[in-house]
PDB file of C-alpha atoms in Angstrom:
ATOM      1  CA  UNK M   1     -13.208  -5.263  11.785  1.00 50.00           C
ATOM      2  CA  UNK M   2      -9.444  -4.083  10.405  1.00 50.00           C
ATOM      3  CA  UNK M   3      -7.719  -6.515  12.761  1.00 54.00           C
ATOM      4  CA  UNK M   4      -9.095  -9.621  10.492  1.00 62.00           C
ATOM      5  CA  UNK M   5     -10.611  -8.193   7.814  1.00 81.00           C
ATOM      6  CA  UNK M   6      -8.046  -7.897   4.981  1.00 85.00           C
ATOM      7  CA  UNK M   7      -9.777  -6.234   2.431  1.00 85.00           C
ATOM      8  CA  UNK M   8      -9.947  -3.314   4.286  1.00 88.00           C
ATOM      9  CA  UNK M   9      -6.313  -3.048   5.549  1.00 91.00           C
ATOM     10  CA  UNK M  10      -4.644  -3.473   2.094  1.00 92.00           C
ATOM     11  CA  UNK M  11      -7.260  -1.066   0.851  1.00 92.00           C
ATOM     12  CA  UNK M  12      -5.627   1.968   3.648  1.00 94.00           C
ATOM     13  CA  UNK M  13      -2.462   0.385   3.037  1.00 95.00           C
ATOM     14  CA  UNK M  14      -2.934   0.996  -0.893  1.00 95.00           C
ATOM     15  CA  UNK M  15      -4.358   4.028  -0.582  1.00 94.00           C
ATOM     16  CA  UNK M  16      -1.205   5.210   1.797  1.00 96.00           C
ATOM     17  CA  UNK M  17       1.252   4.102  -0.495  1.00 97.00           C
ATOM     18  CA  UNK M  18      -0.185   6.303  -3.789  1.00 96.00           C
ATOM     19  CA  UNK M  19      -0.462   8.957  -1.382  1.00 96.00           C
ATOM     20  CA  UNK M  20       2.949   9.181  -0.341  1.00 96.00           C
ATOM     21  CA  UNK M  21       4.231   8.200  -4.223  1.00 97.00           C
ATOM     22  CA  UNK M  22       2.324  11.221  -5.208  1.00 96.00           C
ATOM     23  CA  UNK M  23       3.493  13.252  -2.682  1.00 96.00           C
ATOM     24  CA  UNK M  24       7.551  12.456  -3.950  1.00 95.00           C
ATOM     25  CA  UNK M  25       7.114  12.159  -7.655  1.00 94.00           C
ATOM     26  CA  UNK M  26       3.703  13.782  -8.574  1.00 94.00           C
ATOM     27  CA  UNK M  27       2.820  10.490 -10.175  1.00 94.00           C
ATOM     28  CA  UNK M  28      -0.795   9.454 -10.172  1.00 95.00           C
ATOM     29  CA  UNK M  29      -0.939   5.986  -9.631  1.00 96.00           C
ATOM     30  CA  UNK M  30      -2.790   3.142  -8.837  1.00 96.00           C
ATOM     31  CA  UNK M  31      -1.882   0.364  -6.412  1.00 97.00           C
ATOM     32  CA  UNK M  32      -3.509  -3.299  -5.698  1.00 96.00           C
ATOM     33  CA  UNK M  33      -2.284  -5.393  -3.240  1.00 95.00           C
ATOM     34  CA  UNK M  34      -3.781  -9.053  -3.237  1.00 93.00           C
ATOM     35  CA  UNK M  35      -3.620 -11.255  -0.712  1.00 90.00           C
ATOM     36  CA  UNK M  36      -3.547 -15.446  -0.237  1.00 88.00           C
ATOM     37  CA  UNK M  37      -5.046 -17.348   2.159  1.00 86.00           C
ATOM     38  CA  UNK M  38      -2.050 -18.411   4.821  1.00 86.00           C
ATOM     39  CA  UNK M  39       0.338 -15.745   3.684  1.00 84.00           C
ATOM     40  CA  UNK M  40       1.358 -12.701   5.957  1.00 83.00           C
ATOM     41  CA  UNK M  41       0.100  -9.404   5.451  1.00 80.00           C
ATOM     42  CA  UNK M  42       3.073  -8.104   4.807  1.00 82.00           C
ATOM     43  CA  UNK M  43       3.585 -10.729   2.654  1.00 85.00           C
ATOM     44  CA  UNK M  44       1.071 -10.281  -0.220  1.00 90.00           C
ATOM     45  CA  UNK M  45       0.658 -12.518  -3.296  1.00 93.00           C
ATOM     46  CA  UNK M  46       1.071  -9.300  -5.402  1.00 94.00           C
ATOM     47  CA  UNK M  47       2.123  -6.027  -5.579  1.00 94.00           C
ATOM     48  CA  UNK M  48       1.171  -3.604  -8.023  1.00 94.00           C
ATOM     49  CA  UNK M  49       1.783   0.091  -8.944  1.00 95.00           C
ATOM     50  CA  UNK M  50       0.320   0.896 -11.922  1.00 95.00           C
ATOM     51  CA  UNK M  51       1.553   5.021 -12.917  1.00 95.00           C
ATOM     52  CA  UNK M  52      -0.743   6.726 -15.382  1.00 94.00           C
ATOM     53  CA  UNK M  53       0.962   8.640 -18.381  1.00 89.00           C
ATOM     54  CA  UNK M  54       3.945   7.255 -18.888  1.00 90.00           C
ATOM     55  CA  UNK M  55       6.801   4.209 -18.133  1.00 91.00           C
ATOM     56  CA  UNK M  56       8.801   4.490 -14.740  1.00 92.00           C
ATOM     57  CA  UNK M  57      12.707   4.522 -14.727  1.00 93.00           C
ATOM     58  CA  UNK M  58      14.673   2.059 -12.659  1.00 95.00           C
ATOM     59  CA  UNK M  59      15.042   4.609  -9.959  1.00 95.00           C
ATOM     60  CA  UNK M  60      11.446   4.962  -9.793  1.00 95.00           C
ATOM     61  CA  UNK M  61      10.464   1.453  -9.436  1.00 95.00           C
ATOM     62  CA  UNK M  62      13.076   0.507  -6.840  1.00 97.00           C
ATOM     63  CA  UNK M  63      11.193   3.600  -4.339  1.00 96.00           C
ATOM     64  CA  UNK M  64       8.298   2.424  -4.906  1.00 97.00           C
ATOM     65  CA  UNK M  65       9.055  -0.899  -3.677  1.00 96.00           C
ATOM     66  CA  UNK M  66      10.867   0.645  -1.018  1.00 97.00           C
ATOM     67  CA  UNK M  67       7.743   2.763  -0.353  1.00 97.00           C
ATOM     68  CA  UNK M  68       5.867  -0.750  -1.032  1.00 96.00           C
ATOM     69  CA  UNK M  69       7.606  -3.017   1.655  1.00 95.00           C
ATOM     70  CA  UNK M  70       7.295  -0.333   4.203  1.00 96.00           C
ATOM     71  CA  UNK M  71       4.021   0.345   4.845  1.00 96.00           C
ATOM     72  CA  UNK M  72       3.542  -3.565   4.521  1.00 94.00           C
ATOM     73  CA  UNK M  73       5.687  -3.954   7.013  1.00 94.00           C
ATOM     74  CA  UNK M  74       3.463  -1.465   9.298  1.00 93.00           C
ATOM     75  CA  UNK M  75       0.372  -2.865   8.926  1.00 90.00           C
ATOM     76  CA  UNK M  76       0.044  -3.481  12.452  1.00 89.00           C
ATOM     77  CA  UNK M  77       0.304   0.707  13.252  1.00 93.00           C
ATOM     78  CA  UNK M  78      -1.975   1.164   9.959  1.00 92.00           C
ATOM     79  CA  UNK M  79      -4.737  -1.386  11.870  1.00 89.00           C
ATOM     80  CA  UNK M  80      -4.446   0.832  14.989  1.00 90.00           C
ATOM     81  CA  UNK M  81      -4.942   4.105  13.054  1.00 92.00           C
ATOM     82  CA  UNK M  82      -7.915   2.551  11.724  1.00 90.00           C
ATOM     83  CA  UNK M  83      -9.659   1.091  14.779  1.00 87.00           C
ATOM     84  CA  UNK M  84      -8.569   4.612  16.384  1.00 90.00           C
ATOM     85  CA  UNK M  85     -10.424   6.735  13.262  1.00 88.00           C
ATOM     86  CA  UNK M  86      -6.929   7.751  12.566  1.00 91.00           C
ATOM     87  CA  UNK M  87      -7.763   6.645   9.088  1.00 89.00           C
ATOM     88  CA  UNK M  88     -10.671   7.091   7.054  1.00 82.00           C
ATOM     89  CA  UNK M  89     -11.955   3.736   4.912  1.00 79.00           C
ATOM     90  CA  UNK M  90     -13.988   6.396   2.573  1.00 70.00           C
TER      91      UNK M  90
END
């Protein structure tokens, strides 16, 4: 169940946000997002892009928060795409 299950929204939501990073910079990264009891999901405890290769420049980091803070805040239209099979969860 996407709408309360957690683990499996931030795990599209991850996956989404590598997936568009890649598609801008040709970076392959990594991304965990983990959450906390009471907080909002677009309001995780952490954030994390991990690139693979090499260190990110300033400009880098602030698009991938940008990137970051987006999809969060459409988590809502990422649950739909999943209940729809507009996403696949593997």
């Amino acid at each position: 169940n996407p709408v309360y299950h957690v683990g499996k929204l931030y795990t599209a939501i991850a996956s989404l946000i590598s997936s568009e990073i890649f598609e801008l910079t040709g970076l392959e990264t990594y991304v965990y997002l983990t959450s906390q009891m009471g907080r909002s999901l677009s309001d995780p405890w952490s954030a994390c892009v991990e690139v693979c290769g090499r260190d990110t420049t300033p400009t880098e980091r602030q698009m991938f928060e940008e990137i970051i803070e987006r999809n969060l805040a459409n988590a809502n239209e990422t649950t739909r795409k999943i209940v729809y099979g507009e996403i696949n969860l593997f």
